[in-house]
Short mmCIF file of N, CA and C in Angstrom, two decimals:
data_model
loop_
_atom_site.label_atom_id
_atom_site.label_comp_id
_atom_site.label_asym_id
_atom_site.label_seq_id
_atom_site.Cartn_x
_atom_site.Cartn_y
_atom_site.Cartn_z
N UNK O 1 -31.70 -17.74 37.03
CA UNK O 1 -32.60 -17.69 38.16
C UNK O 1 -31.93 -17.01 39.37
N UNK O 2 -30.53 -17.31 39.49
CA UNK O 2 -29.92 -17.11 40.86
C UNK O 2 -29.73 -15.21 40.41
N UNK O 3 -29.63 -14.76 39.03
CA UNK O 3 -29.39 -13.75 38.71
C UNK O 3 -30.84 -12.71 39.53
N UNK O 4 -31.81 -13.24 38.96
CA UNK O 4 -33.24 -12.49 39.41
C UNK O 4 -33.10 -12.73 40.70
N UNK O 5 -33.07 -13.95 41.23
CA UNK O 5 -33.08 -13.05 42.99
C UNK O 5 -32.26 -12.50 43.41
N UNK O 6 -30.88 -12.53 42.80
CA UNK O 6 -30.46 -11.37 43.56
C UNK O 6 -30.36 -10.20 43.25
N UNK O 7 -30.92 -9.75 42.01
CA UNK O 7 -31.56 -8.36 41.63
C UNK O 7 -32.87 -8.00 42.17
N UNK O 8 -33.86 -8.85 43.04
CA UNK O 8 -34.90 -8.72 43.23
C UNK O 8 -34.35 -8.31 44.80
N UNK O 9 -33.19 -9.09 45.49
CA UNK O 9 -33.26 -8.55 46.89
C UNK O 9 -32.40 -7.34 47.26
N UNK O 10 -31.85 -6.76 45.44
CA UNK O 10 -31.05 -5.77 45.69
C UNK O 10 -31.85 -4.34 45.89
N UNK O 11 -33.39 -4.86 45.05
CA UNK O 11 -34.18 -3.66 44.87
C UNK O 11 -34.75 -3.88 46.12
N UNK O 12 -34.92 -4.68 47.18
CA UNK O 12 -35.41 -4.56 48.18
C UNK O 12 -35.00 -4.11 49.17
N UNK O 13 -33.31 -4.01 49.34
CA UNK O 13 -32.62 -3.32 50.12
C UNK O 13 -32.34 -2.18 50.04
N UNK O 14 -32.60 -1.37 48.43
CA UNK O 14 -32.36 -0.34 47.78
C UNK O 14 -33.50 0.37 48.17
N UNK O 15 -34.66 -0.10 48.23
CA UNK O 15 -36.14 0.59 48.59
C UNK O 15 -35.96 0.84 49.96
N UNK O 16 -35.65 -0.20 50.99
CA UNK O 16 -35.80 -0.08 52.40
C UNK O 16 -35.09 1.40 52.65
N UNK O 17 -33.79 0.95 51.89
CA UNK O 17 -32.63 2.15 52.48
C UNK O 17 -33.25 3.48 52.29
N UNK O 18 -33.89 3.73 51.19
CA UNK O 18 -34.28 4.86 50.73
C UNK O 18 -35.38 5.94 51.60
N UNK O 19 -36.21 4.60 52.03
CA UNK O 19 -37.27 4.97 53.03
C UNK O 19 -36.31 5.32 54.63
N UNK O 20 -35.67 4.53 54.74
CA UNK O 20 -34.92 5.06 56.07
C UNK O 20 -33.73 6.55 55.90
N UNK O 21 -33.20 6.70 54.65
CA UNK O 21 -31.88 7.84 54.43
C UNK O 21 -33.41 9.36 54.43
N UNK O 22 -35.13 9.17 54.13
CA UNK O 22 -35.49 9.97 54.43
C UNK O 22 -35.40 10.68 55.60
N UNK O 23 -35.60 9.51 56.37
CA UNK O 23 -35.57 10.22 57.55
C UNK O 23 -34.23 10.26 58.59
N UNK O 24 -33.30 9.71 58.28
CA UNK O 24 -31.64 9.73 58.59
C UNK O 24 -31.27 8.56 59.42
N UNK O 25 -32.09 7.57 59.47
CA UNK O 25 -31.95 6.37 60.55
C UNK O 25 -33.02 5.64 60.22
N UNK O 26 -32.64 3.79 60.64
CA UNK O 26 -33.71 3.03 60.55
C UNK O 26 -34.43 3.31 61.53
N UNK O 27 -36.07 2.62 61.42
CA UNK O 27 -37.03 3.54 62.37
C UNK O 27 -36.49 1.42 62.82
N UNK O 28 -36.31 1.92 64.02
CA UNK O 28 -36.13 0.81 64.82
C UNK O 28 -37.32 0.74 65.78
N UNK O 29 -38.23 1.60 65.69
CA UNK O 29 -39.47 1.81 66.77
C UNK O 29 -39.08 1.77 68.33
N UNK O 30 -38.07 1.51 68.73
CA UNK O 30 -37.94 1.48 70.12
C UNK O 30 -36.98 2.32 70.45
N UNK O 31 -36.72 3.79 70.14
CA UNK O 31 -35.79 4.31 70.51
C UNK O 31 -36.70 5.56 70.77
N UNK O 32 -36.30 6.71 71.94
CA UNK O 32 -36.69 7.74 72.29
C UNK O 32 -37.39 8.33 71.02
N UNK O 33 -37.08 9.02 70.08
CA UNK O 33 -37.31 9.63 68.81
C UNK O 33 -38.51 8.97 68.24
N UNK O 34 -38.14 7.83 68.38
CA UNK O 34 -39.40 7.32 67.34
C UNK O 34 -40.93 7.16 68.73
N UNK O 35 -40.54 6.56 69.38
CA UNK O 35 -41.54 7.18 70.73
C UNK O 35 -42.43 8.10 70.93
N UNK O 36 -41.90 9.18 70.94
CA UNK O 36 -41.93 10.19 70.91
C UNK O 36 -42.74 10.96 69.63
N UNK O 37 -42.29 10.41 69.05
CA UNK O 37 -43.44 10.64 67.31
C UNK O 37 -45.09 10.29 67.65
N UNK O 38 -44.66 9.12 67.95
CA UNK O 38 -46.02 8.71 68.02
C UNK O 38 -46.66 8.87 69.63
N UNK O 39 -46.20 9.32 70.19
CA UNK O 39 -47.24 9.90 71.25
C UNK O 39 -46.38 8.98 72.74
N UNK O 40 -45.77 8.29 72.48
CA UNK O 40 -45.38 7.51 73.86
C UNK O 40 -44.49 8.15 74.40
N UNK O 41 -43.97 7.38 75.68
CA UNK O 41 -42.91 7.56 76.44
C UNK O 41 -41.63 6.20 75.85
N UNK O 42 -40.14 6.75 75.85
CA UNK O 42 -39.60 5.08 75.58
C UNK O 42 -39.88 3.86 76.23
N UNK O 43 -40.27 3.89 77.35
CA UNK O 43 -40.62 2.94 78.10
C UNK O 43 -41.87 2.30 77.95
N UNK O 44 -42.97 3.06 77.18
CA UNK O 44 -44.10 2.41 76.43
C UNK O 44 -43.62 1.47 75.09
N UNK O 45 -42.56 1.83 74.56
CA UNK O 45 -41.73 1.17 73.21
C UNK O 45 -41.06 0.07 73.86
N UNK O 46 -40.58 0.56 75.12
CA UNK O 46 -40.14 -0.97 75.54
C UNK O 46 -38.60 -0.46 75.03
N UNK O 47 -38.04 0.52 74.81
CA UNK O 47 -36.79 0.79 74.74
C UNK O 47 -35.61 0.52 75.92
N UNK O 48 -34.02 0.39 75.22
CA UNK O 48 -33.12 -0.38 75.86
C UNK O 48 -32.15 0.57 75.98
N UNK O 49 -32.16 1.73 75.52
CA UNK O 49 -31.13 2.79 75.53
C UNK O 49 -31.68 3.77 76.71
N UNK O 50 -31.15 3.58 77.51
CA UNK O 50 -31.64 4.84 78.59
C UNK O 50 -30.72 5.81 78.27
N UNK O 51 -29.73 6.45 78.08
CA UNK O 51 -29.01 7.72 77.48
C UNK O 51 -29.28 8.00 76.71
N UNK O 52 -29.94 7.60 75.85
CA UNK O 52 -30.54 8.22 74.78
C UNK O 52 -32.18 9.02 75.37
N UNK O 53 -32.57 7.66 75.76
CA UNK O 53 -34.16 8.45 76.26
C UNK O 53 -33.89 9.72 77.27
N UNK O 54 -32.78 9.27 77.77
CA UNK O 54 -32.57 11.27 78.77
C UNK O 54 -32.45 12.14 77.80
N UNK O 55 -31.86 12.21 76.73
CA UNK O 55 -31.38 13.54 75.73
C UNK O 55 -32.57 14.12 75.38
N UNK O 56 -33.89 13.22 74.98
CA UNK O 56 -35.10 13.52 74.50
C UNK O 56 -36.51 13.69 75.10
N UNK O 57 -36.06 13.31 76.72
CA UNK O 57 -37.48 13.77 77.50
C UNK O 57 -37.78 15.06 76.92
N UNK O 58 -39.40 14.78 76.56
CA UNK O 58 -39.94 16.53 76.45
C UNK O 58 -39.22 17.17 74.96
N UNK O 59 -38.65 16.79 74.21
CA UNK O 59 -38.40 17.62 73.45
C UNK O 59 -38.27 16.86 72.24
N UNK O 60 -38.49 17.56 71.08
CA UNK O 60 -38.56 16.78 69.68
C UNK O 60 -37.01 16.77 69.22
N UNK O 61 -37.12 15.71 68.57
CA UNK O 61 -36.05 14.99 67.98
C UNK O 61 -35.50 16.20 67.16
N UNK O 62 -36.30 16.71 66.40
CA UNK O 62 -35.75 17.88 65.36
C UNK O 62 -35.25 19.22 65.64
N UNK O 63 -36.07 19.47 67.12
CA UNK O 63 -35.21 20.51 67.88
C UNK O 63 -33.66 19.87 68.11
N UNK O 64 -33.67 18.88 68.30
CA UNK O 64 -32.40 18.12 69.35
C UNK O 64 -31.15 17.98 67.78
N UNK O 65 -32.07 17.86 66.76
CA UNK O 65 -30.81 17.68 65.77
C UNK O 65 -30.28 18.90 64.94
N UNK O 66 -31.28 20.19 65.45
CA UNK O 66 -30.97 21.61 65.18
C UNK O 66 -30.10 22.08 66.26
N UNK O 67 -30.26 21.83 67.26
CA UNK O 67 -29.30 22.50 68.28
C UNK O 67 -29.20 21.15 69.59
N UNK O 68 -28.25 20.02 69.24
CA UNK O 68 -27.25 19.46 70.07
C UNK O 68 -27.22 19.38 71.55
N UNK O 69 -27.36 20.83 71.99
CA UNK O 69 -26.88 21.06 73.60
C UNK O 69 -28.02 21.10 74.05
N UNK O 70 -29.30 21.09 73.55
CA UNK O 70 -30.54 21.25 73.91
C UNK O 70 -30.59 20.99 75.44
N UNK O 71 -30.90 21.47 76.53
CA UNK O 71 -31.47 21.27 77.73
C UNK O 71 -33.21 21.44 77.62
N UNK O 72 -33.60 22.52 77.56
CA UNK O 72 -35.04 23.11 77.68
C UNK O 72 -35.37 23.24 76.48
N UNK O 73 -37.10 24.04 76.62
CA UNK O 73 -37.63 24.89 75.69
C UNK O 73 -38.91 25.11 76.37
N UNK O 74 -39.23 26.57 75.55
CA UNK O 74 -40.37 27.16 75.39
C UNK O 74 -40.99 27.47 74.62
N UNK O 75 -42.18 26.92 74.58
CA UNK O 75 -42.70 26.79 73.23
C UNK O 75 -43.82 28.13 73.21
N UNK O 76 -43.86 29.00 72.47
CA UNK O 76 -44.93 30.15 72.04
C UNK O 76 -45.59 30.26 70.71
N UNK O 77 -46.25 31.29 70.54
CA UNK O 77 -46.70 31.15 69.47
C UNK O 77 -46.30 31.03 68.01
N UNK O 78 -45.13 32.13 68.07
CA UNK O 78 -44.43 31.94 66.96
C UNK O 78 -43.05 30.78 66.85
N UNK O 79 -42.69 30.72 67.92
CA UNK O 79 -41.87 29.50 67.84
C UNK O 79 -41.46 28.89 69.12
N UNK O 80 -40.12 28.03 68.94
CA UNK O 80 -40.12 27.30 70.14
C UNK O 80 -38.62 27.35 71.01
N UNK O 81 -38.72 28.39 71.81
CA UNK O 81 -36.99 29.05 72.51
C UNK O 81 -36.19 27.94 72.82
N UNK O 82 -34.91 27.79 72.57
CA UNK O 82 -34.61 26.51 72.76
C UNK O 82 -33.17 27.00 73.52
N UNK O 83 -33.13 26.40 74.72
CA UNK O 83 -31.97 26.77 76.24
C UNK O 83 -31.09 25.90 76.16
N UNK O 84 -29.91 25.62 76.67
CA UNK O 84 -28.33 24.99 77.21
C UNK O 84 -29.07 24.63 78.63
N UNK O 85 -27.82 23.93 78.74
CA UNK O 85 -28.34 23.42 80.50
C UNK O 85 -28.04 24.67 81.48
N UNK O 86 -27.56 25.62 81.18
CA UNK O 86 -27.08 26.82 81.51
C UNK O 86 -28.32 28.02 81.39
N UNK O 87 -29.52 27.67 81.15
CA UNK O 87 -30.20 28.52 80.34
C UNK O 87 -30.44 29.58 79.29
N UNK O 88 -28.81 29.50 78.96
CA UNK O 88 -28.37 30.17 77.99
C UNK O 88 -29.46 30.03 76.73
N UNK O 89 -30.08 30.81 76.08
CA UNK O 89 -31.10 30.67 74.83
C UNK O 89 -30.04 30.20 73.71
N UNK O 90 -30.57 29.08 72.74
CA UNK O 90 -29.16 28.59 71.83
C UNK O 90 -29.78 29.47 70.47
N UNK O 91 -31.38 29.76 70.62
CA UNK O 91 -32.24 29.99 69.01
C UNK O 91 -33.40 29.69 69.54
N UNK O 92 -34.11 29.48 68.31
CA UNK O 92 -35.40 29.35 68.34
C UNK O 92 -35.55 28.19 67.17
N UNK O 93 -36.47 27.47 67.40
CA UNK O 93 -36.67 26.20 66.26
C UNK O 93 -38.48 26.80 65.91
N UNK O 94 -38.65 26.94 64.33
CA UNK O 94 -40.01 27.51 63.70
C UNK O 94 -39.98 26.55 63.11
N UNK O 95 -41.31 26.21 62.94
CA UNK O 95 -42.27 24.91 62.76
C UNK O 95 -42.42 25.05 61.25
N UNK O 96 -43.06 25.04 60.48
CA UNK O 96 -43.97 25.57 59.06
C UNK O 96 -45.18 24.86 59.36
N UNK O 97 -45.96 24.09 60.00
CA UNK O 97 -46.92 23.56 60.68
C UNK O 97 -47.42 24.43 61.54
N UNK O 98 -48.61 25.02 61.33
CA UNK O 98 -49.62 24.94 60.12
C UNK O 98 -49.66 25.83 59.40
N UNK O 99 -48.97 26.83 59.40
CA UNK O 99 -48.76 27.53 57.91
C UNK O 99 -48.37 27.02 56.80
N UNK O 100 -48.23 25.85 56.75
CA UNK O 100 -47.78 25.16 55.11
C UNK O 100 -48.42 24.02 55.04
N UNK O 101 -49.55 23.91 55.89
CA UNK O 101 -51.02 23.16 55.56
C UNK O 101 -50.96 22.92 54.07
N UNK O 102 -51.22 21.81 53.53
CA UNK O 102 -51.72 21.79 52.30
C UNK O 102 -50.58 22.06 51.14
N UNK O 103 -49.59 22.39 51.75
CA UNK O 103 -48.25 22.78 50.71
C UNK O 103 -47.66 21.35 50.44
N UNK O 104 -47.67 20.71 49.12
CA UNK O 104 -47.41 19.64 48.79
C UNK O 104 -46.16 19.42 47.86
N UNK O 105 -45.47 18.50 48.40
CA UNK O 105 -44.62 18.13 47.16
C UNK O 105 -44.98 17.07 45.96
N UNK O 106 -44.06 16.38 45.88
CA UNK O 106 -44.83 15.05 44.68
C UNK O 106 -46.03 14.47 45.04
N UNK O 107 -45.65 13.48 46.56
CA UNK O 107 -46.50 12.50 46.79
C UNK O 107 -47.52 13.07 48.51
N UNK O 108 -46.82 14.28 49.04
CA UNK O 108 -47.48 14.94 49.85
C UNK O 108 -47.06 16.10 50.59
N UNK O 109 -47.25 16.30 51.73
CA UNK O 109 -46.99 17.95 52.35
C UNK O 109 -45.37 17.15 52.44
N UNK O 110 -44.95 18.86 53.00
CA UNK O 110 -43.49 18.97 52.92
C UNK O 110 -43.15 19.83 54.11
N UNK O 111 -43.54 19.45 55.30
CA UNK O 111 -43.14 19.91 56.43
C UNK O 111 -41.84 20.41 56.93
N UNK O 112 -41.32 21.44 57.26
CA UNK O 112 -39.83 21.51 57.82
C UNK O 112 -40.15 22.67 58.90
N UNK O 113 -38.73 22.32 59.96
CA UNK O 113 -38.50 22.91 60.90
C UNK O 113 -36.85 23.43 60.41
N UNK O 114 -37.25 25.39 61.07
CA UNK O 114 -35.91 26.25 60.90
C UNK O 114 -35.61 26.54 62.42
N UNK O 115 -34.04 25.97 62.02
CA UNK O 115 -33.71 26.95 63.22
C UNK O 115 -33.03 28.18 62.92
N UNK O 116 -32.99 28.99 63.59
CA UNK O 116 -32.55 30.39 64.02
C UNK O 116 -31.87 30.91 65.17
N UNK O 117 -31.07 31.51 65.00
CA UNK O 117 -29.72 31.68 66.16
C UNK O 117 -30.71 32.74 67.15
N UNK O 118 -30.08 33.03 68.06
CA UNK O 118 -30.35 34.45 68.85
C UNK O 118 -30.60 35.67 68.26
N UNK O 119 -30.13 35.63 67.34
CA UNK O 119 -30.29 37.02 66.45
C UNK O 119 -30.80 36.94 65.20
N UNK O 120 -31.39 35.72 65.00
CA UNK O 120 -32.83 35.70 64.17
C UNK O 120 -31.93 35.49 62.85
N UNK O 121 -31.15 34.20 62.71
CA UNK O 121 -29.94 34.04 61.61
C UNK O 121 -30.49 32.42 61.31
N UNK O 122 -30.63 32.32 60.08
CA UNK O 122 -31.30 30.77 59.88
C UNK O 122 -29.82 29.85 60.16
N UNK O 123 -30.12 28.82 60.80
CA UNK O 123 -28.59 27.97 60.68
C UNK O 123 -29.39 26.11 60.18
N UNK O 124 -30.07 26.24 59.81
CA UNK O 124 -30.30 25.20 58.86
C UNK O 124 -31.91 24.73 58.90
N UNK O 125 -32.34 24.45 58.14
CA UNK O 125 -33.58 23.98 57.75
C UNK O 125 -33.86 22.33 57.36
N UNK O 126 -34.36 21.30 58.00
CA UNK O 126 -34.86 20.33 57.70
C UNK O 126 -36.59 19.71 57.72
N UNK O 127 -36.27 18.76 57.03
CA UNK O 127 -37.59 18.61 56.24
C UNK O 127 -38.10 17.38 57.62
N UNK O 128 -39.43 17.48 58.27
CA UNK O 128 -39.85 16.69 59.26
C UNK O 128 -40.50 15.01 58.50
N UNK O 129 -41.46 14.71 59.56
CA UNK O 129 -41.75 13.41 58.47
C UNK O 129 -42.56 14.13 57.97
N UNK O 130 -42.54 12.79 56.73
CA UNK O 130 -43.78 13.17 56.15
C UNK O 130 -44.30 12.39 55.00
N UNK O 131 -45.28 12.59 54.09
CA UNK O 131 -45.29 11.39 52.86
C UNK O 131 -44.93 11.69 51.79
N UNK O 132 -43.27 12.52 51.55
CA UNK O 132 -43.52 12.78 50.24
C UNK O 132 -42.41 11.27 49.86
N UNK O 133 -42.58 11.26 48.33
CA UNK O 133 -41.70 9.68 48.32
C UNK O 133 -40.32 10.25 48.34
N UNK O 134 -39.74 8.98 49.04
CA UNK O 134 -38.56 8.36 49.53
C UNK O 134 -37.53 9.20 48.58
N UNK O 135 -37.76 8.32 47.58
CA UNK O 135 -36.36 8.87 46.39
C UNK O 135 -36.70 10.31 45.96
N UNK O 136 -37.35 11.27 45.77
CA UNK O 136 -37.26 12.54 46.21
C UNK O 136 -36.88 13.08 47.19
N UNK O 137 -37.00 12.99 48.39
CA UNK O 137 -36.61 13.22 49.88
C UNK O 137 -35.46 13.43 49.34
N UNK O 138 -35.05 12.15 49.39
CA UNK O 138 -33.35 11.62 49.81
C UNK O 138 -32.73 12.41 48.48
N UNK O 139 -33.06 12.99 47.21
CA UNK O 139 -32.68 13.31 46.08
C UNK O 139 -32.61 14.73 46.71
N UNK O 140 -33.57 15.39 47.68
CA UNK O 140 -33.31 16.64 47.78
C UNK O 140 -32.57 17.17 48.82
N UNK O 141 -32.20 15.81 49.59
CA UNK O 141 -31.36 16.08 50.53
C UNK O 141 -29.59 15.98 50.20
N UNK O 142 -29.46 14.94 49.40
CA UNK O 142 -28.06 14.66 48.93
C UNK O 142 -27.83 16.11 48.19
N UNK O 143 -28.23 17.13 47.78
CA UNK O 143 -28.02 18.06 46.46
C UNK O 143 -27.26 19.00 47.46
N UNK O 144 -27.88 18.71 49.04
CA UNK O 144 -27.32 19.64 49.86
C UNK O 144 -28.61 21.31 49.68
N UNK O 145 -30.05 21.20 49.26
CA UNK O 145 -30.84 22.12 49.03
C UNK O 145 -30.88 22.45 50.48
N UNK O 146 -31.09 21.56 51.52
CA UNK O 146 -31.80 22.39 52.80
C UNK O 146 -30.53 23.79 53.21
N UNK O 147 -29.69 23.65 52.50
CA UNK O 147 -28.49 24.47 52.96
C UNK O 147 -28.62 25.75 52.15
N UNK O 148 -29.81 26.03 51.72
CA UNK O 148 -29.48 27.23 50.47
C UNK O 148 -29.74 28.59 51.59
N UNK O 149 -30.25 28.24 53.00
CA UNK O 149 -30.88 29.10 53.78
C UNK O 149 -29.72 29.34 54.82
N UNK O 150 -29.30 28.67 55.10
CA UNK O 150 -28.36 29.05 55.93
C UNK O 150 -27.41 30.20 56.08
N UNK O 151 -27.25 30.82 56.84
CA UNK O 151 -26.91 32.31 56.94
C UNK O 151 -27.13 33.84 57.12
N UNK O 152 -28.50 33.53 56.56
CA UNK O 152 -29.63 34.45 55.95
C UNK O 152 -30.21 34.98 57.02
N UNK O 153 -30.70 36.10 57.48
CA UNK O 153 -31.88 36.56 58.00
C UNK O 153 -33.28 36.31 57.35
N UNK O 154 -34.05 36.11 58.65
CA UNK O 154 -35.69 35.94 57.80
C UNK O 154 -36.07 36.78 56.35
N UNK O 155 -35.57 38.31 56.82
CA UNK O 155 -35.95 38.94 55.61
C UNK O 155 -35.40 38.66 53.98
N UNK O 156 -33.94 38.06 54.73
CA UNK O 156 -33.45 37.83 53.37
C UNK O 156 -33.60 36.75 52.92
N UNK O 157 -34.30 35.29 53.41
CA UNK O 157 -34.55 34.25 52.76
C UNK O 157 -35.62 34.70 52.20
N UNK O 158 -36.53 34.71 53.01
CA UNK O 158 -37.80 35.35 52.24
C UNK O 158 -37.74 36.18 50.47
N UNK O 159 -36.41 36.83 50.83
CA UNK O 159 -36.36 37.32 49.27
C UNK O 159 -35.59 36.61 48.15
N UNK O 160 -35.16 35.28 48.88
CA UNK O 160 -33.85 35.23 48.42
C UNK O 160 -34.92 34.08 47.14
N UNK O 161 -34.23 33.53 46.25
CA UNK O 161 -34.58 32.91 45.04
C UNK O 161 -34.02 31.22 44.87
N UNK O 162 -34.74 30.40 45.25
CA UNK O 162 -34.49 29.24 45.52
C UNK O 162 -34.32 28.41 44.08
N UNK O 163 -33.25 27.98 43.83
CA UNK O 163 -33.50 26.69 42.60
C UNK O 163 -34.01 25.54 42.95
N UNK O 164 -35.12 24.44 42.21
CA UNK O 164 -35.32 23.80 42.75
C UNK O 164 -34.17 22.57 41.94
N UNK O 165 -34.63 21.47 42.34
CA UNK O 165 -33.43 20.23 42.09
C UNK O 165 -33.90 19.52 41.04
N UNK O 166 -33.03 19.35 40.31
CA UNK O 166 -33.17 18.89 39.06
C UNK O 166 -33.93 17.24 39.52
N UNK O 167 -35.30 16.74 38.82
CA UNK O 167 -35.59 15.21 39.25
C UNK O 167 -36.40 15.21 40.31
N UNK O 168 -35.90 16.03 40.95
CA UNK O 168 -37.29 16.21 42.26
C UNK O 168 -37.33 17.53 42.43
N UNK O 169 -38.36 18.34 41.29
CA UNK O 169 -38.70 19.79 41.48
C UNK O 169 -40.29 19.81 42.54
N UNK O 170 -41.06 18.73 41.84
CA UNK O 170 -42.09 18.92 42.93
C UNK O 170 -42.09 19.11 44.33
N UNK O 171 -40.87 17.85 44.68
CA UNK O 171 -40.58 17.81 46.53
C UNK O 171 -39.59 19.32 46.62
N UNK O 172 -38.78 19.84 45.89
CA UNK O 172 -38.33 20.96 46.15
C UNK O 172 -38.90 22.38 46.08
N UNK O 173 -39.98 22.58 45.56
CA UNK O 173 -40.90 23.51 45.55
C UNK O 173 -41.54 23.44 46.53
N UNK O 174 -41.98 22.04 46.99
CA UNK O 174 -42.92 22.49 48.21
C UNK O 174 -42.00 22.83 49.31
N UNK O 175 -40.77 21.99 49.65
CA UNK O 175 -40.31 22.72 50.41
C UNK O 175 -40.09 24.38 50.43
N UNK O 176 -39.62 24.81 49.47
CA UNK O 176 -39.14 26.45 49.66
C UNK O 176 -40.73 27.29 49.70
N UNK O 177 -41.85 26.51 49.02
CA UNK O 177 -42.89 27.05 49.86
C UNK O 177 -42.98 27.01 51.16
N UNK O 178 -42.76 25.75 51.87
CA UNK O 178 -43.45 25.43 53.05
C UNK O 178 -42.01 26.55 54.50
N UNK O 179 -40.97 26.75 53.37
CA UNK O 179 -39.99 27.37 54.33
C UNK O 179 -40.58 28.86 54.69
N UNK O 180 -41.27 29.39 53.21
CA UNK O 180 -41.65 30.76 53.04
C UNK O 180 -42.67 30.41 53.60
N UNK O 181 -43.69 30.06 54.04
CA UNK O 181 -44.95 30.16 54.51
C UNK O 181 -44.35 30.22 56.03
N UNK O 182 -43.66 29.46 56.62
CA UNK O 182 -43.46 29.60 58.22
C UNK O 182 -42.81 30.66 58.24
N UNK O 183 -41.61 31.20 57.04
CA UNK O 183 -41.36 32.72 57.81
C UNK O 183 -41.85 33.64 57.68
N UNK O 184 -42.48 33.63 56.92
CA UNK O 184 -44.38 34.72 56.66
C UNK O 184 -45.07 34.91 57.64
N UNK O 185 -44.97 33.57 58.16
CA UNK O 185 -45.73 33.96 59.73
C UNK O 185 -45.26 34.27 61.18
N UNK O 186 -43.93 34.52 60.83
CA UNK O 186 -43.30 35.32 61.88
C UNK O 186 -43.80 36.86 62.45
#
């Protein structure tokens, strides 16, 4: 008996984790980031970290974990200019929203945001929220796939030939669709 529960609370900690390593942190709901998702200010969450809520006034979490020094941005049509406190331009962060409308992996869309240097050089690609399941996510993230882009110019990802991941081909297909559909629409 003592065996089953604690195989029963191992799969429960094993599930939780899985749902949180999607998205790289527990959703603690009261922190700037998660705020911010859903439409508030931290101070509507009732959040306790004020240095944190300064890093993220005004700007998405996924810009902030593409480029660090983030001060500003400008957001246009094709993407979103992203400044130093210096106004120095660091890149640009491209959405795949809504050009990869409807681009699905296993259990749903497969949203990601690229960033791109000054000179239009991908320096990494991550996958936003979203519903595809957990243990795919996290399967396509451990393989180290979002990294197959890195380096590349638009033109040359676009040509370049993506493997998908062995176990989670569905969630990896939609991504390298949903990557090619946002730089299509550059």
């Amino acid at each position: 008996m003592t065996k089953k529960i604690i195989t029963l609370a191992l799969m429960v900690l094993l599930t939780g984790g899985m749902a949180m390593a999607q998205h790289g942190h527990g959703n603690c709901g009261n922190c700037p980031h998660h705020a911010q998702h859903h439409g508030q200010t931290a101070q509507q969450q009732g959040c306790q970290n004020k240095n944190d809520q300064s890093k993220t006034d005004g700007i998405d979490m996924a810009i902030i974990k593409a480029f660090p020094t983030v001060k500003n941005v400008k957001k246009n049509k094709k993407w979103t200019e992203v400044y130093d406190a210096n106004k120095k331009l660091l890149g640009y962060a491209v959405y795949s929203k809504p050009a990869s409308d409807g681009i699905k992996g296993y259990n749903g869309e497969t949203p990601v945001i690229i960033a791109l240097s000054p000179k239009q050089v991908i320096l990494g690609v991550w996958l936003l929220d979203n519903t595809e399941t957990p243990k795919f996510a996290k399967k396509v993230e451990d393989a180290g796939f979002y990294k197959n882009w890195n380096g590349l110019t638009v033109k040359q990802a676009l040509k370049k030939e993506v493997d998908v991941v062995s176990g989670a081909t569905y969630t990896s297909n939609g991504v390298i669709k949903s990557v090619q559909a946002a730089l299509k629409a550059l």
